Amino acid sequence: MSRGKPATTARVLAQASGLRPGLAIVLGSGFGPVLERVEVAKEIPYAKLPGFPQPTVQGHSGKLVLGTLGGTPVAVLSGRAHYYEGHSMEEVTFAVRVLAEFGIRDLLLTNAAGGVNRRFRPGDFMRLTDHINFMGANPLRGPCPPGLTRFLDLSQVYDPTLGGLLDKAAKTARVRWHRGVYLALSGPTYETPAEIRAFGKLGADAVGMSTIPEAIVARHLGLRVAAVSCISNQAAGLSPHALSHDDVLATAKEASRHTAALLEEFARRYALETTNLS
Ligand code: HPA
C-alpha cells in the first residue's frame, strides 16, 4: 500500500513553487537528458514527496522538476516506479494521482520499448495509439473512489489532439516516427521469441513494462494522455542479439538528442494549442 494521500503530496508541490503547470511529463529509461532543456524553478527528490516510491532501476534518478520546457510550464518526473520492482499498482500510479490533485490536465508518458513491428529499428520512436494490457493486473482493481466511474471506458486512452501535436513535433525534430500499439507485461524478464511472435499476431507493435497503469489511472481522473516509446531494441528473436538493459540504455542515450528535441518541440506546441483553446 502507498503510505500517503495524493492531496497531501500535491500540497508539498504547491508550496515548493508558484508554478502551476497544466502539462506533466514522465521520463522513462533514456529520456533523462530532456532535463537538460528544462529551465528549473524547483527540483524535489522523490524522497521528499510523501508516498512516492523510490525507483531502484539504473537510468531512473527519482526527482520531480517544476520548470519550463520550450517556454511551457511543466512538471517533469524523472524516474518512475515499476510493477516489476515489487511495487503495488497503487504505488506505481501514486504520482499520477498527485499530479491530478496538483492541477495537471495533460500527461505525456515516455518509455523505452522493444520493437515487435519488423519495420522498427533501434532509435526510432513510436507514439502510442492504443495498448494491450498483459501485465496481469489493473490499477483500478479495488475500491472505487466516490464520484469516479467503476467501469472505465478505454475506447480512446491516448488523446488524438495531443497525438497530433506529437506528430508535428516529430516532424520538426526530424525523428524516425511511427504510430502503433504498445503491449505491456509485468517483467522483469524480457520476452521469449515465441511470445514476441504471438504478440505480433495479436496486433502489438512495441513491448515494454510500464506506462499502461499510469495511462489508465490518468484517464480515470479525467486527464488527457499521450505516450511515446523510444524503440531501444528489436524484441526477442527479431535480431541475433540477446537483450540487455545496458544495451537498452545505450541506444536510448544515443537517441537522447532527438528525444530532447522532440519533447521540447511538443511542449512548445502544447502551449500554443492550450492558449488557442482558452
Ligand atoms: N521488452 C520489454 N521491455 C523492454 C524492451 C523489450 O524488448 N526493451 C525496452 N524495454
Short mmCIF file of C-alpha atoms and ligand atoms in Angstrom, two decimals:
data_model
loop_
_atom_site.label_atom_id
_atom_site.label_comp_id
_atom_site.label_asym_id
_atom_site.label_seq_id
_atom_site.Cartn_x
_atom_site.Cartn_y
_atom_site.Cartn_z
CA MET A 1 0.00 0.00 0.00
CA SER A 2 1.08 3.53 -0.63
CA ARG A 3 1.86 5.50 2.52
CA GLY A 4 0.31 8.84 1.75
CA LYS A 5 -2.66 10.72 0.43
CA PRO A 6 -2.20 12.25 -3.04
CA ALA A 7 -3.71 15.56 -1.86
CA THR A 8 -1.13 15.85 0.92
CA THR A 9 1.76 15.35 -1.51
CA ALA A 10 0.18 17.75 -4.01
CA ARG A 11 0.26 20.42 -1.28
CA VAL A 12 4.03 19.89 -0.94
CA LEU A 13 4.35 20.64 -4.67
CA ALA A 14 2.12 23.70 -4.41
CA GLN A 15 4.23 25.06 -1.55
CA ALA A 16 7.52 24.35 -3.35
CA SER A 17 6.96 26.87 -6.14
CA GLY A 18 4.42 29.27 -7.60
CA LEU A 19 4.46 27.41 -10.92
CA ARG A 20 1.12 25.77 -11.82
CA PRO A 21 1.76 23.75 -14.99
CA GLY A 22 -1.05 22.08 -16.94
CA LEU A 23 1.32 19.58 -18.50
CA ALA A 24 3.33 16.81 -16.83
CA ILE A 25 5.91 14.58 -18.49
CA VAL A 26 7.08 11.25 -17.09
CA LEU A 27 10.58 10.42 -18.32
CA GLY A 28 11.22 6.72 -18.89
CA SER A 29 14.52 4.89 -19.44
CA GLY A 30 16.84 7.00 -21.56
CA PHE A 31 14.61 10.10 -21.61
CA GLY A 32 16.58 11.69 -18.73
CA PRO A 33 18.63 14.08 -20.94
CA VAL A 34 15.41 16.01 -21.62
CA LEU A 35 16.02 17.55 -18.20
CA GLU A 36 18.99 19.46 -19.62
CA ARG A 37 16.48 21.50 -21.65
CA VAL A 38 14.28 22.33 -18.69
CA GLU A 39 14.63 25.72 -17.06
CA VAL A 40 14.32 24.60 -13.48
CA ALA A 41 12.21 26.51 -10.95
CA LYS A 42 12.33 23.80 -8.29
CA GLU A 43 13.72 20.30 -8.03
CA ILE A 44 12.26 17.92 -5.46
CA PRO A 45 13.75 14.46 -4.80
CA TYR A 46 11.08 11.74 -4.55
CA ALA A 47 12.38 11.08 -1.01
CA LYS A 48 10.85 14.45 -0.02
CA LEU A 49 7.46 13.63 -1.57
CA PRO A 50 5.33 11.60 0.88
CA GLY A 51 4.03 8.40 -0.71
CA PHE A 52 6.37 8.46 -3.71
CA PRO A 53 8.07 5.07 -4.06
CA GLN A 54 11.84 5.21 -4.58
CA PRO A 55 12.86 3.95 -8.05
CA THR A 56 15.56 1.28 -7.85
CA VAL A 57 16.46 0.91 -11.52
CA GLN A 58 19.57 2.29 -13.20
CA GLY A 59 18.58 5.09 -15.60
CA HIS A 60 15.76 6.34 -13.33
CA SER A 61 17.02 9.04 -10.96
CA GLY A 62 13.94 9.86 -8.90
CA LYS A 63 13.09 13.55 -8.77
CA LEU A 64 10.26 15.85 -9.71
CA VAL A 65 11.21 19.04 -11.51
CA LEU A 66 8.99 22.09 -11.82
CA GLY A 67 10.11 24.44 -14.56
CA THR A 68 9.62 25.40 -18.18
CA LEU A 69 10.39 23.44 -21.33
CA GLY A 70 10.23 25.21 -24.68
CA GLY A 71 8.73 28.15 -22.76
CA THR A 72 5.90 26.00 -21.35
CA PRO A 73 5.42 25.40 -17.62
CA VAL A 74 5.84 21.67 -16.92
CA ALA A 75 6.14 19.17 -14.11
CA VAL A 76 8.75 16.61 -15.13
CA LEU A 77 9.01 13.30 -13.33
CA SER A 78 12.45 11.87 -13.79
CA GLY A 79 12.16 8.22 -12.86
CA ARG A 80 9.10 6.06 -12.28
CA ALA A 81 8.14 3.16 -10.06
CA HIS A 82 7.70 -0.12 -11.95
CA TYR A 83 5.44 -3.04 -11.13
CA TYR A 84 8.36 -5.47 -11.60
CA GLU A 85 10.25 -3.79 -8.73
CA GLY A 86 7.61 -5.23 -6.43
CA HIS A 87 5.58 -2.04 -6.01
CA SER A 88 1.82 -2.38 -5.89
CA MET A 89 -0.25 -0.92 -8.72
CA GLU A 90 -1.32 1.77 -6.23
CA GLU A 91 2.32 2.74 -5.69
CA VAL A 92 3.11 2.61 -9.41
CA THR A 93 0.31 5.10 -10.11
CA PHE A 94 0.58 7.25 -6.97
CA ALA A 95 2.48 10.01 -8.78
CA VAL A 96 -0.33 10.34 -11.35
CA ARG A 97 -2.89 10.85 -8.59
CA VAL A 98 -0.65 13.52 -7.06
CA LEU A 99 -0.30 15.28 -10.42
CA ALA A 100 -4.08 15.31 -10.89
CA GLU A 101 -4.54 16.82 -7.41
CA PHE A 102 -1.86 19.39 -8.23
CA GLY A 103 -3.95 20.56 -11.21
CA ILE A 104 -2.21 18.79 -14.10
CA ARG A 105 -4.61 18.36 -17.01
CA ASP A 106 -2.41 16.63 -19.60
CA LEU A 107 0.10 13.83 -19.14
CA LEU A 108 2.86 12.76 -21.52
CA LEU A 109 4.28 9.33 -20.68
CA THR A 110 7.55 8.13 -22.18
CA ASN A 111 9.33 4.79 -22.12
CA ALA A 112 11.91 2.59 -23.79
CA ALA A 113 10.37 -0.36 -25.62
CA GLY A 114 11.29 -3.32 -27.77
CA GLY A 115 10.20 -3.17 -31.39
CA VAL A 116 7.82 -6.00 -32.31
CA ASN A 117 6.93 -4.49 -35.67
CA ARG A 118 9.64 -5.66 -38.07
CA ARG A 119 9.87 -2.23 -39.67
CA PHE A 120 11.01 -0.66 -36.38
CA ARG A 121 14.72 -0.03 -35.80
CA PRO A 122 16.58 0.92 -32.61
CA GLY A 123 16.49 4.70 -32.24
CA ASP A 124 13.03 5.00 -33.86
CA PHE A 125 10.13 6.50 -31.90
CA MET A 126 6.54 5.33 -31.69
CA ARG A 127 3.56 7.29 -30.49
CA LEU A 128 1.01 5.06 -28.79
CA THR A 129 -2.37 4.93 -30.49
CA ASP A 130 -3.63 2.14 -28.23
CA HIS A 131 -2.41 -0.53 -25.84
CA ILE A 132 -2.74 -4.16 -24.81
CA ASN A 133 -2.56 -4.69 -21.05
CA PHE A 134 -0.84 -8.03 -20.42
CA MET A 135 0.58 -7.00 -17.05
CA GLY A 136 -1.83 -9.35 -15.30
CA ALA A 137 -3.09 -6.54 -13.10
CA ASN A 138 -5.26 -3.44 -13.39
CA PRO A 139 -4.57 -0.33 -11.28
CA LEU A 140 -8.31 0.32 -10.81
CA ARG A 141 -8.92 -3.01 -9.08
CA GLY A 142 -10.22 -2.45 -5.57
CA PRO A 143 -12.49 0.17 -4.03
CA CYS A 144 -13.65 2.86 -6.43
CA PRO A 145 -13.37 6.42 -5.04
CA PRO A 146 -16.71 8.23 -4.80
CA GLY A 147 -17.55 10.25 -7.90
CA LEU A 148 -15.41 8.16 -10.25
CA THR A 149 -16.76 5.58 -12.66
CA ARG A 150 -16.41 1.91 -11.70
CA PHE A 151 -16.11 0.62 -15.30
CA LEU A 152 -13.86 3.00 -17.20
CA ASP A 153 -14.23 3.23 -20.99
CA LEU A 154 -10.85 2.73 -22.68
CA SER A 155 -12.01 3.19 -26.30
CA GLN A 156 -9.61 6.11 -26.63
CA VAL A 157 -6.91 6.13 -23.97
CA TYR A 158 -4.43 8.24 -25.98
CA ASP A 159 -5.74 11.66 -26.91
CA PRO A 160 -5.81 12.41 -30.67
CA THR A 161 -5.22 16.15 -30.22
CA LEU A 162 -2.08 15.61 -28.12
CA GLY A 163 -1.11 12.84 -30.57
CA GLY A 164 -1.40 15.29 -33.45
CA LEU A 165 0.90 17.72 -31.60
CA LEU A 166 3.41 14.91 -31.15
CA ASP A 167 3.22 14.06 -34.87
CA LYS A 168 4.04 17.67 -35.75
CA ALA A 169 6.81 17.87 -33.14
CA ALA A 170 8.33 14.66 -34.53
CA LYS A 171 8.45 16.18 -37.99
CA THR A 172 10.18 19.33 -36.75
CA ALA A 173 12.61 17.32 -34.60
CA ARG A 174 13.29 15.04 -37.61
CA VAL A 175 12.94 11.79 -35.67
CA ARG A 176 12.09 8.44 -37.26
CA TRP A 177 8.44 8.23 -36.29
CA HIS A 178 5.74 5.56 -36.10
CA ARG A 179 2.28 5.19 -34.62
CA GLY A 180 1.33 1.89 -33.06
CA VAL A 181 0.09 -0.37 -30.30
CA TYR A 182 2.10 -0.85 -27.10
CA LEU A 183 1.83 -4.10 -25.18
CA ALA A 184 2.98 -4.16 -21.56
CA LEU A 185 4.00 -7.14 -19.45
CA SER A 186 4.87 -7.18 -15.78
CA GLY A 187 8.54 -8.05 -16.43
CA PRO A 188 11.25 -8.09 -15.19
CA THR A 189 12.28 -10.75 -17.71
CA TYR A 190 12.45 -9.86 -21.35
CA GLU A 191 10.19 -11.93 -23.57
CA THR A 192 10.84 -15.18 -25.40
CA PRO A 193 10.91 -15.22 -29.21
CA ALA A 194 7.70 -17.30 -29.17
CA GLU A 195 5.97 -14.67 -27.04
CA ILE A 196 7.08 -11.91 -29.40
CA ARG A 197 5.77 -13.83 -32.42
CA ALA A 198 2.45 -14.26 -30.61
CA PHE A 199 2.26 -10.57 -29.60
CA GLY A 200 2.93 -9.53 -33.19
CA LYS A 201 -0.04 -11.62 -34.33
CA LEU A 202 -2.19 -10.03 -31.62
CA GLY A 203 -1.50 -6.56 -33.00
CA ALA A 204 1.36 -5.27 -30.86
CA ASP A 205 3.99 -3.01 -32.45
CA ALA A 206 6.15 -2.50 -29.36
CA VAL A 207 6.57 -4.19 -26.00
CA GLY A 208 7.55 -2.84 -22.59
CA MET A 209 6.97 -2.99 -18.85
CA SER A 210 5.37 0.34 -17.90
CA THR A 211 3.10 3.23 -18.95
CA ILE A 212 -0.25 1.38 -19.13
CA PRO A 213 -1.04 1.63 -15.38
CA GLU A 214 -0.31 5.36 -15.36
CA ALA A 215 -2.35 5.90 -18.53
CA ILE A 216 -5.37 4.06 -17.08
CA VAL A 217 -5.31 5.99 -13.80
CA ALA A 218 -4.83 9.29 -15.60
CA ARG A 219 -7.89 8.58 -17.78
CA HIS A 220 -9.90 7.62 -14.70
CA LEU A 221 -9.10 11.04 -13.24
CA GLY A 222 -10.06 12.81 -16.48
CA LEU A 223 -6.56 13.77 -17.69
CA ARG A 224 -5.70 13.72 -21.38
CA VAL A 225 -2.89 11.28 -22.07
CA ALA A 226 -0.21 10.97 -24.74
CA ALA A 227 2.63 8.45 -24.79
CA VAL A 228 5.85 7.88 -26.73
CA SER A 229 8.19 4.91 -26.87
CA CYS A 230 11.82 5.11 -27.86
CA ILE A 231 12.47 1.82 -29.63
CA SER A 232 15.64 0.77 -27.86
CA ASN A 233 15.98 -2.69 -29.41
CA GLN A 234 14.30 -5.18 -31.68
CA ALA A 235 12.25 -7.52 -29.49
CA ALA A 236 13.47 -11.03 -28.67
CA GLY A 237 14.04 -13.29 -31.68
CA LEU A 238 13.92 -10.47 -34.25
CA SER A 239 17.66 -9.83 -34.13
CA PRO A 240 20.56 -12.21 -33.47
CA HIS A 241 21.46 -10.39 -30.23
CA ALA A 242 20.49 -11.28 -26.68
CA LEU A 243 18.76 -8.41 -24.85
CA SER A 244 20.37 -6.45 -22.03
CA HIS A 245 19.33 -3.40 -20.03
CA ASP A 246 22.74 -1.84 -20.70
CA ASP A 247 22.10 -2.04 -24.46
CA VAL A 248 18.61 -0.61 -23.96
CA LEU A 249 20.10 2.35 -22.07
CA ALA A 250 22.95 2.79 -24.57
CA THR A 251 20.55 3.04 -27.52
CA ALA A 252 18.22 5.33 -25.61
CA LYS A 253 21.24 7.51 -24.77
CA GLU A 254 22.31 7.67 -28.42
CA ALA A 255 18.78 8.77 -29.31
CA SER A 256 18.68 11.31 -26.48
CA ARG A 257 19.42 14.38 -28.59
CA HIS A 258 16.39 13.52 -30.72
CA THR A 259 14.37 12.71 -27.64
CA ALA A 260 15.10 16.08 -26.08
CA ALA A 261 14.31 17.94 -29.31
CA LEU A 262 11.04 16.01 -29.68
CA LEU A 263 9.79 16.75 -26.18
CA GLU A 264 10.88 20.38 -26.25
CA GLU A 265 9.06 20.91 -29.53
CA PHE A 266 5.99 19.13 -28.16
CA ALA A 267 5.97 21.37 -25.08
CA ARG A 268 6.32 24.49 -27.23
CA ARG A 269 3.39 23.47 -29.45
CA TYR A 270 1.37 22.42 -26.41
CA ALA A 271 1.48 25.98 -25.04
CA LEU A 272 0.25 27.35 -28.37
CA GLU A 273 -2.59 24.82 -28.53
CA THR A 274 -3.81 25.37 -24.99
CA THR A 275 -3.61 29.16 -25.41
CA ASN A 276 -5.72 28.92 -28.57
CA LEU A 277 -8.32 26.88 -26.75
CA SER A 278 -8.67 29.16 -23.75
N1 HPA B 1 10.91 -5.94 -23.90
C1 HPA B 1 10.30 -5.41 -22.81
N2 HPA B 1 10.61 -4.22 -22.30
C2 HPA B 1 11.55 -3.51 -22.92
C3 HPA B 1 12.21 -3.98 -24.07
C4 HPA B 1 11.87 -5.26 -24.58
O1 HPA B 1 12.42 -5.76 -25.59
N3 HPA B 1 13.10 -3.01 -24.44
C5 HPA B 1 12.96 -1.99 -23.55
N4 HPA B 1 12.03 -2.28 -22.63
#
